[in-house]
mmCIF file of C-alpha atoms and ligand atoms in Angstrom:
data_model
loop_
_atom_site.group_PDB
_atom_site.id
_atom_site.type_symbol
_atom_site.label_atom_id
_atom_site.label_comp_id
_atom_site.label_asym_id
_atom_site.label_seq_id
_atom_site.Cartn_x
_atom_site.Cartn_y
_atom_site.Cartn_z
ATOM 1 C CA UNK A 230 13.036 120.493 -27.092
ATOM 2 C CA UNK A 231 13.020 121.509 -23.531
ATOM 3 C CA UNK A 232 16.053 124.056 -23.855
ATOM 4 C CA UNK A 233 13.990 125.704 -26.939
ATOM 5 C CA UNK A 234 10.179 125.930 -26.383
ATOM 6 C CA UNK A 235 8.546 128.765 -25.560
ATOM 7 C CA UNK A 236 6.396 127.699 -23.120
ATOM 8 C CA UNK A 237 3.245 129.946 -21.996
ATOM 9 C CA UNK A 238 3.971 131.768 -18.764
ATOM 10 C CA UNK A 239 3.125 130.627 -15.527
ATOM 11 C CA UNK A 240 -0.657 132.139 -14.934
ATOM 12 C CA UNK A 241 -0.752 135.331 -12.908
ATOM 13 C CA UNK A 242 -4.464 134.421 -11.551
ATOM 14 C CA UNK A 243 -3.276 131.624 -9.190
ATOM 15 C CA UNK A 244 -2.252 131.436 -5.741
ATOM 16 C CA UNK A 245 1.368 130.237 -5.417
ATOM 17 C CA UNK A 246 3.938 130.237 -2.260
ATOM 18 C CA UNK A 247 6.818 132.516 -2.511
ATOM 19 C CA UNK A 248 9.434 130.685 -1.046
ATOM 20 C CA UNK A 249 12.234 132.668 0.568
ATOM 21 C CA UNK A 250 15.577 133.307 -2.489
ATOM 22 C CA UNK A 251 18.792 133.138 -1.251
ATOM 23 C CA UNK A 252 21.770 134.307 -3.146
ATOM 24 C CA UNK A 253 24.577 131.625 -3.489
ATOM 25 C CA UNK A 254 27.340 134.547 -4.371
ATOM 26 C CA UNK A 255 26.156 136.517 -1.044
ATOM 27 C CA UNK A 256 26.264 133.379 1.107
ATOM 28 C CA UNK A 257 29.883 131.984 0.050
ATOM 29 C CA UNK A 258 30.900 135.641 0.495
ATOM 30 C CA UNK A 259 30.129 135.109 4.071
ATOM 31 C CA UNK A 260 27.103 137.908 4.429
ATOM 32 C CA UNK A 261 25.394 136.973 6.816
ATOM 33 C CA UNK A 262 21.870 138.452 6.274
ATOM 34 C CA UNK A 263 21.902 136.173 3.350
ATOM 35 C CA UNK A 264 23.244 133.169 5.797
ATOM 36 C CA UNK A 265 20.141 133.944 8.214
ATOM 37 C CA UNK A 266 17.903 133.670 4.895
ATOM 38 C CA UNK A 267 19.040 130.221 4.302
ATOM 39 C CA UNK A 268 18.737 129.271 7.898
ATOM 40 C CA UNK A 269 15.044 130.718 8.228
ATOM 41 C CA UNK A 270 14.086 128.421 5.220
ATOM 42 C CA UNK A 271 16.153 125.336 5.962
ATOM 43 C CA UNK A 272 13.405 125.580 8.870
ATOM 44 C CA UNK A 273 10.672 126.540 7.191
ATOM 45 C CA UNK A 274 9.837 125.231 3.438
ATOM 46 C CA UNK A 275 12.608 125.404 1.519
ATOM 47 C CA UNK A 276 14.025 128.035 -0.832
ATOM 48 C CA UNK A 277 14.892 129.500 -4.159
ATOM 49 C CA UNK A 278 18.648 129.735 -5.224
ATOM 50 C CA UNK A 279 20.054 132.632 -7.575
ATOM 51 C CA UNK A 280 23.537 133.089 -8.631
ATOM 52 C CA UNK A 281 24.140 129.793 -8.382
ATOM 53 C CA UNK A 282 26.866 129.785 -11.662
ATOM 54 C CA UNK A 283 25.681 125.898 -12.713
ATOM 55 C CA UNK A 284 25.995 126.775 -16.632
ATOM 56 C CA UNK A 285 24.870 122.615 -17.782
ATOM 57 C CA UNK A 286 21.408 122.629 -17.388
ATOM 58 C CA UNK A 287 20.361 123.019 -20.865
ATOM 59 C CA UNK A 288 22.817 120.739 -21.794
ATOM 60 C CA UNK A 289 21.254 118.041 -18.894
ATOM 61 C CA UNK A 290 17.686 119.020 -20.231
ATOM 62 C CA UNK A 291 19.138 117.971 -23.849
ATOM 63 C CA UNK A 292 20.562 114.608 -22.690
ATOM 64 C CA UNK A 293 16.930 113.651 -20.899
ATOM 65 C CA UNK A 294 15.160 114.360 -23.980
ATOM 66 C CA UNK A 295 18.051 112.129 -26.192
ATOM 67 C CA UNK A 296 17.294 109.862 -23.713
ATOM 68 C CA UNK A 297 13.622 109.762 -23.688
ATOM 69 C CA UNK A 298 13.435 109.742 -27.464
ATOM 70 C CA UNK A 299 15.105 106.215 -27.551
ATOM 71 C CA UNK A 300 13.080 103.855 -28.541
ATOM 72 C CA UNK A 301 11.215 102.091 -25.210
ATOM 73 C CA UNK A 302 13.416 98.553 -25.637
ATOM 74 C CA UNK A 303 16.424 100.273 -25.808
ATOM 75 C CA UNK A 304 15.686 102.299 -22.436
ATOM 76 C CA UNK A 305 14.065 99.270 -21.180
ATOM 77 C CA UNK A 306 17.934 97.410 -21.232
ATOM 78 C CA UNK A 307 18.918 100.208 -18.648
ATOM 79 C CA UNK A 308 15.765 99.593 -16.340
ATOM 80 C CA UNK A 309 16.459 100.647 -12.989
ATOM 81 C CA UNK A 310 14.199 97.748 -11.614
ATOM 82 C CA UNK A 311 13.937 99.614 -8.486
ATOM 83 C CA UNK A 312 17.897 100.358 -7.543
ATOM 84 C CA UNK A 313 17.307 103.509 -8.184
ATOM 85 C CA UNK A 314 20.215 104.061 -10.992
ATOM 86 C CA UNK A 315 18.886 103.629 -14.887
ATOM 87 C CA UNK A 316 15.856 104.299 -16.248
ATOM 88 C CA UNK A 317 12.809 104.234 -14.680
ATOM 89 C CA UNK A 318 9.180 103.582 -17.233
ATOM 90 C CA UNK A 319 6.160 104.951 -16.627
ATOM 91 C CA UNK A 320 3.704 103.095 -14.227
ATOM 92 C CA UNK A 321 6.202 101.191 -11.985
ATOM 93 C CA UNK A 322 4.838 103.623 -8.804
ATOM 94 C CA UNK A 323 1.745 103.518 -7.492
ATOM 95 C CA UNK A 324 0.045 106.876 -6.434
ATOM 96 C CA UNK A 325 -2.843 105.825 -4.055
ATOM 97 C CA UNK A 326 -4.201 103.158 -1.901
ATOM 98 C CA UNK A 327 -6.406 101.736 -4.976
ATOM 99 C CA UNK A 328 -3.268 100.869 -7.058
ATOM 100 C CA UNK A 329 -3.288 103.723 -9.507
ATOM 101 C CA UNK A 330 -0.077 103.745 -11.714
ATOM 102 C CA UNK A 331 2.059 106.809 -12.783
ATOM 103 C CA UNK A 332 2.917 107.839 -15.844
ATOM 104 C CA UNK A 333 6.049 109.763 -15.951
ATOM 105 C CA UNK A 334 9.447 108.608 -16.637
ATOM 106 C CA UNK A 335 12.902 109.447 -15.330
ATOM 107 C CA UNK A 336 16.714 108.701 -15.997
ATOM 108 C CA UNK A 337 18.459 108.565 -12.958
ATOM 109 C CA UNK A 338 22.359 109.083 -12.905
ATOM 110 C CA UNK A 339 24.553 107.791 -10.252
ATOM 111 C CA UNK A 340 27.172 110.691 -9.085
ATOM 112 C CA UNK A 341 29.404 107.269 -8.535
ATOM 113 C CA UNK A 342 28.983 106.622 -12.180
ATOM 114 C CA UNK A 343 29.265 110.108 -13.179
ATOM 115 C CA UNK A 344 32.909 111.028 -11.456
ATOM 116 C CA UNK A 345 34.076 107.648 -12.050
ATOM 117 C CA UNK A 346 33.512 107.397 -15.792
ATOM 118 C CA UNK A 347 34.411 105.359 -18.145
ATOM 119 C CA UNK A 348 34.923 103.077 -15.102
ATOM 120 C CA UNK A 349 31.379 101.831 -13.918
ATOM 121 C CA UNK A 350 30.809 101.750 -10.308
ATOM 122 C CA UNK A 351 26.885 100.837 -10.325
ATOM 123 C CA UNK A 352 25.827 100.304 -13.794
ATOM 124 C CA UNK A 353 26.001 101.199 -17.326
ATOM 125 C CA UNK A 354 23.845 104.013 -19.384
ATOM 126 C CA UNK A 355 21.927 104.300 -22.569
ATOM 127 C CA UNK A 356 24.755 106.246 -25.303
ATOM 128 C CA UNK A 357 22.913 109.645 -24.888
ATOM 129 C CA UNK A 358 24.063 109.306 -21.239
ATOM 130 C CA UNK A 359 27.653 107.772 -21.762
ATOM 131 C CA UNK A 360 27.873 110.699 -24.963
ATOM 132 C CA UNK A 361 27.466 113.845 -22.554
ATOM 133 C CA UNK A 362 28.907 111.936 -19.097
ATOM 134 C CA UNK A 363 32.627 113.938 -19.224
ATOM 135 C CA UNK A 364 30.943 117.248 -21.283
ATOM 136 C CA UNK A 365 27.787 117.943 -19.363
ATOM 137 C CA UNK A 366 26.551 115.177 -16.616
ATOM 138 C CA UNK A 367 30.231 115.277 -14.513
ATOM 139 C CA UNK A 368 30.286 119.048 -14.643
ATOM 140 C CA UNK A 369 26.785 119.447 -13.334
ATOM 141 C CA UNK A 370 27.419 117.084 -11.028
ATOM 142 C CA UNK A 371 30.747 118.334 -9.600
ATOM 143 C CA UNK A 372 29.115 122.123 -9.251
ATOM 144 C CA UNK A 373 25.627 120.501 -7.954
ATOM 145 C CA UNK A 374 27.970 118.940 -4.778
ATOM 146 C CA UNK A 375 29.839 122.216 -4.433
ATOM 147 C CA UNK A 376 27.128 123.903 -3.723
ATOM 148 C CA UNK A 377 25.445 121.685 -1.914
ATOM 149 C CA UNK A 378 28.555 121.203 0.465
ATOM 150 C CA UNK A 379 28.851 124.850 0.827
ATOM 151 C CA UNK A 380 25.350 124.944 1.918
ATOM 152 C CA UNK A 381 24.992 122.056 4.324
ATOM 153 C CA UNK A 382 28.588 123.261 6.080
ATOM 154 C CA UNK A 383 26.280 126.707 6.434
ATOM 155 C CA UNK A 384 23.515 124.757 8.240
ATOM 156 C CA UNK A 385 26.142 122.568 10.170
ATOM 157 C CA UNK A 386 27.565 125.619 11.643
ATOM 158 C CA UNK A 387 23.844 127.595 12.536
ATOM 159 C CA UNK A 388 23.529 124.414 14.199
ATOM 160 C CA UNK A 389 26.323 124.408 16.747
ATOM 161 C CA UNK A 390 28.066 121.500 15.559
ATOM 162 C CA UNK A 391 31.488 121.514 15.241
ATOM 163 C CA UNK A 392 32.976 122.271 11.366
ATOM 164 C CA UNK A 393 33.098 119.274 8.920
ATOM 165 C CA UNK A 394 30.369 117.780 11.564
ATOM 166 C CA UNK A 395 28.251 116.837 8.680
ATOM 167 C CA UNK A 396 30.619 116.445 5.802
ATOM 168 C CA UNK A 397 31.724 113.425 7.274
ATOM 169 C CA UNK A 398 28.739 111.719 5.843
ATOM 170 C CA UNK A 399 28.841 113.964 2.369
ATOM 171 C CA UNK A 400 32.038 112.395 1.063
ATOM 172 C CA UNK A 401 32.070 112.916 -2.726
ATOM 173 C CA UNK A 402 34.217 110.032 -2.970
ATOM 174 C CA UNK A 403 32.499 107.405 -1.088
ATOM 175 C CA UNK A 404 29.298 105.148 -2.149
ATOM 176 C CA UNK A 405 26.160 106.711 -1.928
ATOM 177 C CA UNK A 406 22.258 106.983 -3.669
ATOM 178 C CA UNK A 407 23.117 110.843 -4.775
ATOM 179 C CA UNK A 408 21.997 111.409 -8.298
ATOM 180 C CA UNK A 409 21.032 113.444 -11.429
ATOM 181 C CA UNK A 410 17.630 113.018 -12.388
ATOM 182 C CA UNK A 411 15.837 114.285 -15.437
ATOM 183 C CA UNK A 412 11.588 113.831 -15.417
ATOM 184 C CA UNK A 413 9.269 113.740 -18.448
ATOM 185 C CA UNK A 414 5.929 113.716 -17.290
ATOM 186 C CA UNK A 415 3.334 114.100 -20.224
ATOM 187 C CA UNK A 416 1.017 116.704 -21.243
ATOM 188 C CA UNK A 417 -2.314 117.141 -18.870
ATOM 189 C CA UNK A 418 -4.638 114.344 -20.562
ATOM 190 C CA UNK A 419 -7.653 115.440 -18.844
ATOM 191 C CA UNK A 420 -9.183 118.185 -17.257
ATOM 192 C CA UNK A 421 -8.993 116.412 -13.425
ATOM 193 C CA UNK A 422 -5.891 114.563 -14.504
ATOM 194 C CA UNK A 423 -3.925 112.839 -11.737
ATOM 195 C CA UNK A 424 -0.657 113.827 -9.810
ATOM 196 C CA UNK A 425 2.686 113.018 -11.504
ATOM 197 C CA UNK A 426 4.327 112.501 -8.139
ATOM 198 C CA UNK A 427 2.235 111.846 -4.609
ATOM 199 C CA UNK A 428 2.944 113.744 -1.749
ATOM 200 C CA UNK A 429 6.290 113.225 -0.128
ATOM 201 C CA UNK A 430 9.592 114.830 1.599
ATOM 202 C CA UNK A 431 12.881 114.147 -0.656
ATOM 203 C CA UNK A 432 14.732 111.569 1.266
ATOM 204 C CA UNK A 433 18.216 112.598 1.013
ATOM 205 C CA UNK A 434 20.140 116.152 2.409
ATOM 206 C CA UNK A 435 19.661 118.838 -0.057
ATOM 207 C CA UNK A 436 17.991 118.643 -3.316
ATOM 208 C CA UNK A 437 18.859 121.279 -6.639
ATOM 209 C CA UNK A 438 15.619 121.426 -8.906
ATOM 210 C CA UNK A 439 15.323 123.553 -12.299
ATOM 211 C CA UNK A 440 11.932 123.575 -13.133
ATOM 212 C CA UNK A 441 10.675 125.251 -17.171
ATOM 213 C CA UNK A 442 6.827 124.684 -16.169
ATOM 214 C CA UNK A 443 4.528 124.947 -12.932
ATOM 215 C CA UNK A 444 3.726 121.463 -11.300
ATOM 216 C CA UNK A 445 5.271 121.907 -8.079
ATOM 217 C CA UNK A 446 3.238 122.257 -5.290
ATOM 218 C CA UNK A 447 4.333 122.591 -1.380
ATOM 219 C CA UNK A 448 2.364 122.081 1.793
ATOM 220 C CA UNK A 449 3.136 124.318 3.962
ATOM 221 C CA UNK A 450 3.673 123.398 7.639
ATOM 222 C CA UNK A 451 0.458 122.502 9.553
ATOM 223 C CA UNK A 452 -1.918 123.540 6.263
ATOM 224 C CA UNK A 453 -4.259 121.159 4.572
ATOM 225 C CA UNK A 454 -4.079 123.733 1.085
ATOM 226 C CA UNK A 455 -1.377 122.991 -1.422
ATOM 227 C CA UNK A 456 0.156 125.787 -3.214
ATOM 228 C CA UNK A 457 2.106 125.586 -6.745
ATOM 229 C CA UNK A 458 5.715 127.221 -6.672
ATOM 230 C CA UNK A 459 6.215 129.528 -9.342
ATOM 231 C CA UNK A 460 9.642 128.588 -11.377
ATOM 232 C CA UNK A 461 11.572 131.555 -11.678
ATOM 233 C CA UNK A 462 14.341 131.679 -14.951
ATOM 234 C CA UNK A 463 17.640 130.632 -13.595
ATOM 235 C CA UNK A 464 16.685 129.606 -10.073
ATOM 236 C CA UNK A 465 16.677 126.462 -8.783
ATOM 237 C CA UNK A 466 14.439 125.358 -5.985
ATOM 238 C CA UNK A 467 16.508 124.008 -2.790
ATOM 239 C CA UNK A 468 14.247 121.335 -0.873
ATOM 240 C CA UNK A 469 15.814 120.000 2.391
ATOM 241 C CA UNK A 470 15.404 115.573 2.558
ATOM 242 C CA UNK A 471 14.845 113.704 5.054
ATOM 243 C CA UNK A 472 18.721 113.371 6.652
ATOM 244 C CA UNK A 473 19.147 116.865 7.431
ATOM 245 C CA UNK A 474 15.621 116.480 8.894
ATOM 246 C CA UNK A 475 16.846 113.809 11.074
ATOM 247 C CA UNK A 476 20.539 114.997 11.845
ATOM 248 C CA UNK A 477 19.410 118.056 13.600
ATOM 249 C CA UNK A 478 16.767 116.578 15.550
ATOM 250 C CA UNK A 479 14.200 118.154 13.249
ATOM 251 C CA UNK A 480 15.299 121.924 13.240
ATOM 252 C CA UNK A 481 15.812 121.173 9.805
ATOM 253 C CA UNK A 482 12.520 120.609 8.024
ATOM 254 C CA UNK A 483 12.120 118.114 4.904
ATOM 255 C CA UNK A 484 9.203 120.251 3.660
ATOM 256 C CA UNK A 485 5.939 117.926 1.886
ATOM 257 C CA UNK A 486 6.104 118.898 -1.766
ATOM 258 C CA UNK A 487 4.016 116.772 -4.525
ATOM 259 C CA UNK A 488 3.973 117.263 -8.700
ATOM 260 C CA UNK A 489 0.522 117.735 -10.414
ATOM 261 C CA UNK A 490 0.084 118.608 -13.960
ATOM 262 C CA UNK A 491 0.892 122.275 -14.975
ATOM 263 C CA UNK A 492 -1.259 124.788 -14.153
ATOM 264 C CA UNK A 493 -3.669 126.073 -17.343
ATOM 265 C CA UNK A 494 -2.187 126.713 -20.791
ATOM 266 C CA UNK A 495 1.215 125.017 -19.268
ATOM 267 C CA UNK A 496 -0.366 121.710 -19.270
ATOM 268 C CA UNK A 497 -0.331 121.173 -23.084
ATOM 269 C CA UNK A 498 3.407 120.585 -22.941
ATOM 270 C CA UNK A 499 5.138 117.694 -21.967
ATOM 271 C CA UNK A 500 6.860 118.639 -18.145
ATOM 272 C CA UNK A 501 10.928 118.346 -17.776
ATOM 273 C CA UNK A 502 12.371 118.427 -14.539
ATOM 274 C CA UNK A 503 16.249 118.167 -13.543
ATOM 275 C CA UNK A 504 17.055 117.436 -10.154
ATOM 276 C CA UNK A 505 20.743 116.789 -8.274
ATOM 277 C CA UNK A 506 19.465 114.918 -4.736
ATOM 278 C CA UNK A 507 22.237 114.978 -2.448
ATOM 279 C CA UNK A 508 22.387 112.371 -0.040
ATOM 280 C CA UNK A 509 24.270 111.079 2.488
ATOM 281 C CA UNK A 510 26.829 108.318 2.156
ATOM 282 C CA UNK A 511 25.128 105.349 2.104
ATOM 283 C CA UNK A 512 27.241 103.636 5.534
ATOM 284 C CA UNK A 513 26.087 107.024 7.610
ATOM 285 C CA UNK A 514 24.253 106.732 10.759
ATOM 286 C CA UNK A 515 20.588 108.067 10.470
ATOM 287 C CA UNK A 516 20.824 109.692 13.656
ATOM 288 C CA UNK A 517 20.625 112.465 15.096
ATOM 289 C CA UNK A 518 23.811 114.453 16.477
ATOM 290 C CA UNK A 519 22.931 115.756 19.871
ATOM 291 C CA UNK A 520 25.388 114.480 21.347
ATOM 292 C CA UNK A 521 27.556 116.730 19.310
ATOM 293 C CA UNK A 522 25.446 119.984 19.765
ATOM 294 C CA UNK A 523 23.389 121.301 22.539
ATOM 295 C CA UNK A 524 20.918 123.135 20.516
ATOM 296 C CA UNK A 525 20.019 119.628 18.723
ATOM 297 C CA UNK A 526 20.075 118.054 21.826
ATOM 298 C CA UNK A 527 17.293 120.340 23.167
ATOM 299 C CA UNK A 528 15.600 119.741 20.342
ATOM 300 C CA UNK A 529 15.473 116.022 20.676
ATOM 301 C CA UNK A 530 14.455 116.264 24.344
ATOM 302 C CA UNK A 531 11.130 118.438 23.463
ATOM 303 C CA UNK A 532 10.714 115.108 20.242
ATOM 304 C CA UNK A 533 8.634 112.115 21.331
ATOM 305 C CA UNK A 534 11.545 109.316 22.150
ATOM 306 C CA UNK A 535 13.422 107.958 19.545
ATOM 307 C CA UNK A 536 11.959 109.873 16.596
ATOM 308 C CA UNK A 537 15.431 110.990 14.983
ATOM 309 C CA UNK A 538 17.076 107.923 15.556
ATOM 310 C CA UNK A 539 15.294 105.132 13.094
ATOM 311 C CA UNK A 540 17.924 102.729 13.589
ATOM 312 C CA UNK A 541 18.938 102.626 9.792
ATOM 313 C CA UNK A 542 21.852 103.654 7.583
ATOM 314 C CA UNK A 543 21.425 105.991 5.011
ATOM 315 C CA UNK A 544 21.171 102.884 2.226
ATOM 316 C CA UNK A 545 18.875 101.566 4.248
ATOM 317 C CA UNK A 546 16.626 104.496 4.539
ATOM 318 C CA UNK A 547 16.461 104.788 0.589
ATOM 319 C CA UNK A 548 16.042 101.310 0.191
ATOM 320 C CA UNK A 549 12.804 101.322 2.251
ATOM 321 C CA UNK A 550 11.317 104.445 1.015
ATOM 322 C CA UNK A 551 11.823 103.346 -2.816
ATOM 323 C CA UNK A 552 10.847 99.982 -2.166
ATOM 324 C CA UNK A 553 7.376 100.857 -0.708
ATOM 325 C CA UNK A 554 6.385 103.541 -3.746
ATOM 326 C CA UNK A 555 6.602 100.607 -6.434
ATOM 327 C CA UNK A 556 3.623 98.625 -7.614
ATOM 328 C CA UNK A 557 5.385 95.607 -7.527
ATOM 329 C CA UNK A 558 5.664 95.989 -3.881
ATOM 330 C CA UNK A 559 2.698 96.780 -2.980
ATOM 331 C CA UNK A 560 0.219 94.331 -0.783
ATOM 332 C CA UNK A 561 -2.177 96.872 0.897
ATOM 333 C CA UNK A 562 -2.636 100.672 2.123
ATOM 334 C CA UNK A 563 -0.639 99.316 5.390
ATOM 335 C CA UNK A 564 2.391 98.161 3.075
ATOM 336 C CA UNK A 565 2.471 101.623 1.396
ATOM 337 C CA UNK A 566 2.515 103.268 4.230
ATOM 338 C CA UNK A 567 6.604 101.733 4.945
ATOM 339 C CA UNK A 568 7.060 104.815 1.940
ATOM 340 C CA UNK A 569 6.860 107.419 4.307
ATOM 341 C CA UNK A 570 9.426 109.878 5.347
ATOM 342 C CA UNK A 571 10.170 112.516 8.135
ATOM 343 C CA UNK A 572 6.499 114.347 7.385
ATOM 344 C CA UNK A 573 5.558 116.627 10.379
ATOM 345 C CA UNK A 574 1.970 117.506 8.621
ATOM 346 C CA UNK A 575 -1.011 115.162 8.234
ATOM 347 C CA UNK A 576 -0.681 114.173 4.233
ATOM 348 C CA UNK A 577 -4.254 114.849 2.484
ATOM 349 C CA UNK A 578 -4.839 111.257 0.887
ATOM 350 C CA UNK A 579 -6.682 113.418 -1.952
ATOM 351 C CA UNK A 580 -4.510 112.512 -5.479
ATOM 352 C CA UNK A 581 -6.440 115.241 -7.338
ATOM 353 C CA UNK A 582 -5.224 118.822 -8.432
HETATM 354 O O1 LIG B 1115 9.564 117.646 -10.808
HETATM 355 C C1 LIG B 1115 9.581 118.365 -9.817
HETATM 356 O O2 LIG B 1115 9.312 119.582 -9.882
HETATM 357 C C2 LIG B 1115 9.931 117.817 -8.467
HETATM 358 C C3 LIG B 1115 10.279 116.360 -8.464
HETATM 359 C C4 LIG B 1115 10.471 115.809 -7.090
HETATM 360 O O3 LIG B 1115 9.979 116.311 -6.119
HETATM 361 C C5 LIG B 1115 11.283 114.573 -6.881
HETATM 362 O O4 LIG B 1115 11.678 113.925 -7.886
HETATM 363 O O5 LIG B 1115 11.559 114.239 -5.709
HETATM 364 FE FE1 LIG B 1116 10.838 115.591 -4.302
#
């Protein structure tokens, strides 16, 4: 069970990319070293988050695993056939231009679901959802948002815009593609094994990860070397999606991150991953807001014309981008390419670790 294996420890003799940890507790108190810490990697790849206080992750690892161990038909009559809320089986996505398939599977909770339960607002879930929606999924998913709201009304004020600027398009209440996911991505099969997840930027604001093994890997800005990011016990990793990217006229980077197969030993195991995406409303503007904030503004002046305005709503941002990553969908390496995202660095086509 993923809340009681031992796994073997992340291997020392690799290189990895420290990303910058911010500590939630400092930055709600208001300290502002800790608020410049945030802001430096907001712009740069992304951080680490300690004293964060979410106590359900366990619990959320124990419902993906319930979930997982149902049989395949019974997960199969919550399929998300591509909306994005359900269960998703392995080998719907394709990884490269030659068609390869993936193999991991997710469960994907709608936060609409989640506060609204029992009423439905999307769809219905397999029992070992429904059985830990009011104990374990809505708590996580009420303290995930809290955080997250915290953080992006940090980054709305380093950016000059005026407060609540950006919460109008976080509203808990209203429609939108935010969600819990939990990832099972099986043990390394062999040696040169394939990535779990291709290269891409998260599409929404801010994303909470709690990774148990390696797998993670991040490009860094301008590099062509990927580099694994360590998991550290009771941190999550923070990456920034493609909105914030594009509401701040690309001060805000949605850093390239990708999932291979654990590094070494690690890769025996099967890999969990829990994620909360937060993401815009789906009605919001995907624009960006310097008209509301001079420093953005200057920032979209330097920007080739019209590269943070896309002419799409949020829903229809995650609509494309989801769309384009399924097998089903695909035609051609020109057809894949509608998958892409806000990506400032040249992607290296190469799927292998
Ligand atoms: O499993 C992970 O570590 C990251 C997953 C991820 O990047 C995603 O689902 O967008
Ligand atoms: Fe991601």
């Amino acid at each position: 069970m993923p809340g009681l294996t031992t796994y073997p420890p992340f291997p020392e003799d690799i290189p990895t990319c420290p990303l910058i940890v911010v500590d939630y507790q400092l930055v709600r108190a208001g300290n502002e070293e800790e608020i410049n810490k945030l802001w430096k990697a907001a712009t740069e790849l992304g951080f680490c988050l300690r004293n964060h206080g979410v106590e359900e992750i366990d619990d959320m690892f124990e419902m993906g695993h319930e979930t997982m161990a149902l049989p395949l038909e019974e997960k199969l009559k919550f399929d998300e056939k591509g909306a994005s809320f359900g269960y998703k089986v392995p080998g719907v996505m394709i990884l490269d231009d030659n068609g390869t398939r993936d193999v991991t599977e997710y469960i994907n909770v709608s936060k609409d679901d989640a506060l609204a339960w029992p009423a439905v607002v999307h769809r219905t879930y397999p029992s070992t959802v429904n059985e830990r929606m009011e104990s374990t999924i809505k708590p996580f998913v009420k303290k995930s948002l809290e955080i997250n709201h915290f953080l992006i009304d940090v980054l709305n004020d380093k950016l000059g815009l005026s407060k609540g600027s950006l919460a109008e398009f976080h509203k808990a209440q209203e429609r939108s593609f935010c969600i819990s996911r939990v990832i099972r991505a099986p043990p390394r099969l062999v040696p040169d094994e394939k990535v779990f997840l291709t290269a891409h930027t998260d599409y929404g604001s801010l994303s909470f990860l709690h990774n148990r093994l390696g797998g993670l890997q991040v490009l860094p800005p301008g590099s062509d070397k990927w580099l694994y990011v360590k998991p550290i016990p009771g941190h999550a990793i923070c990456n920034v999606g493609d909105a914030l990217n594009i509401f701040s006229g690309g001060i805000i980077r949605s850093n390239i991150h990708r999932v291979v197969p654990p590094p070494k030993d690690q890769g025996q195991y099967d890999r969990w991953s829990l994620i909360y995406f937060t993401r815009p409303n789906d009605t919001a503007p995907l624009k960006h807001l310097g008209e509301k904030s001079p420093m953005i503004a200057e920032a979209v002046a330097r920007a080739p014309a019209g590269k943070y305005e896309p002419g799409m709503t949020m829903a229809e941002w995650m609509v494309r981008r989801i769309r384009a990553k399924r097998g089903a969908n695909y035609n051609d390496p020109e057809s894949r390419k509608l998958r892409r995202g806000t990506a400032d660095t040249a992607i290296p086509e190469v799927v292998y670790a």
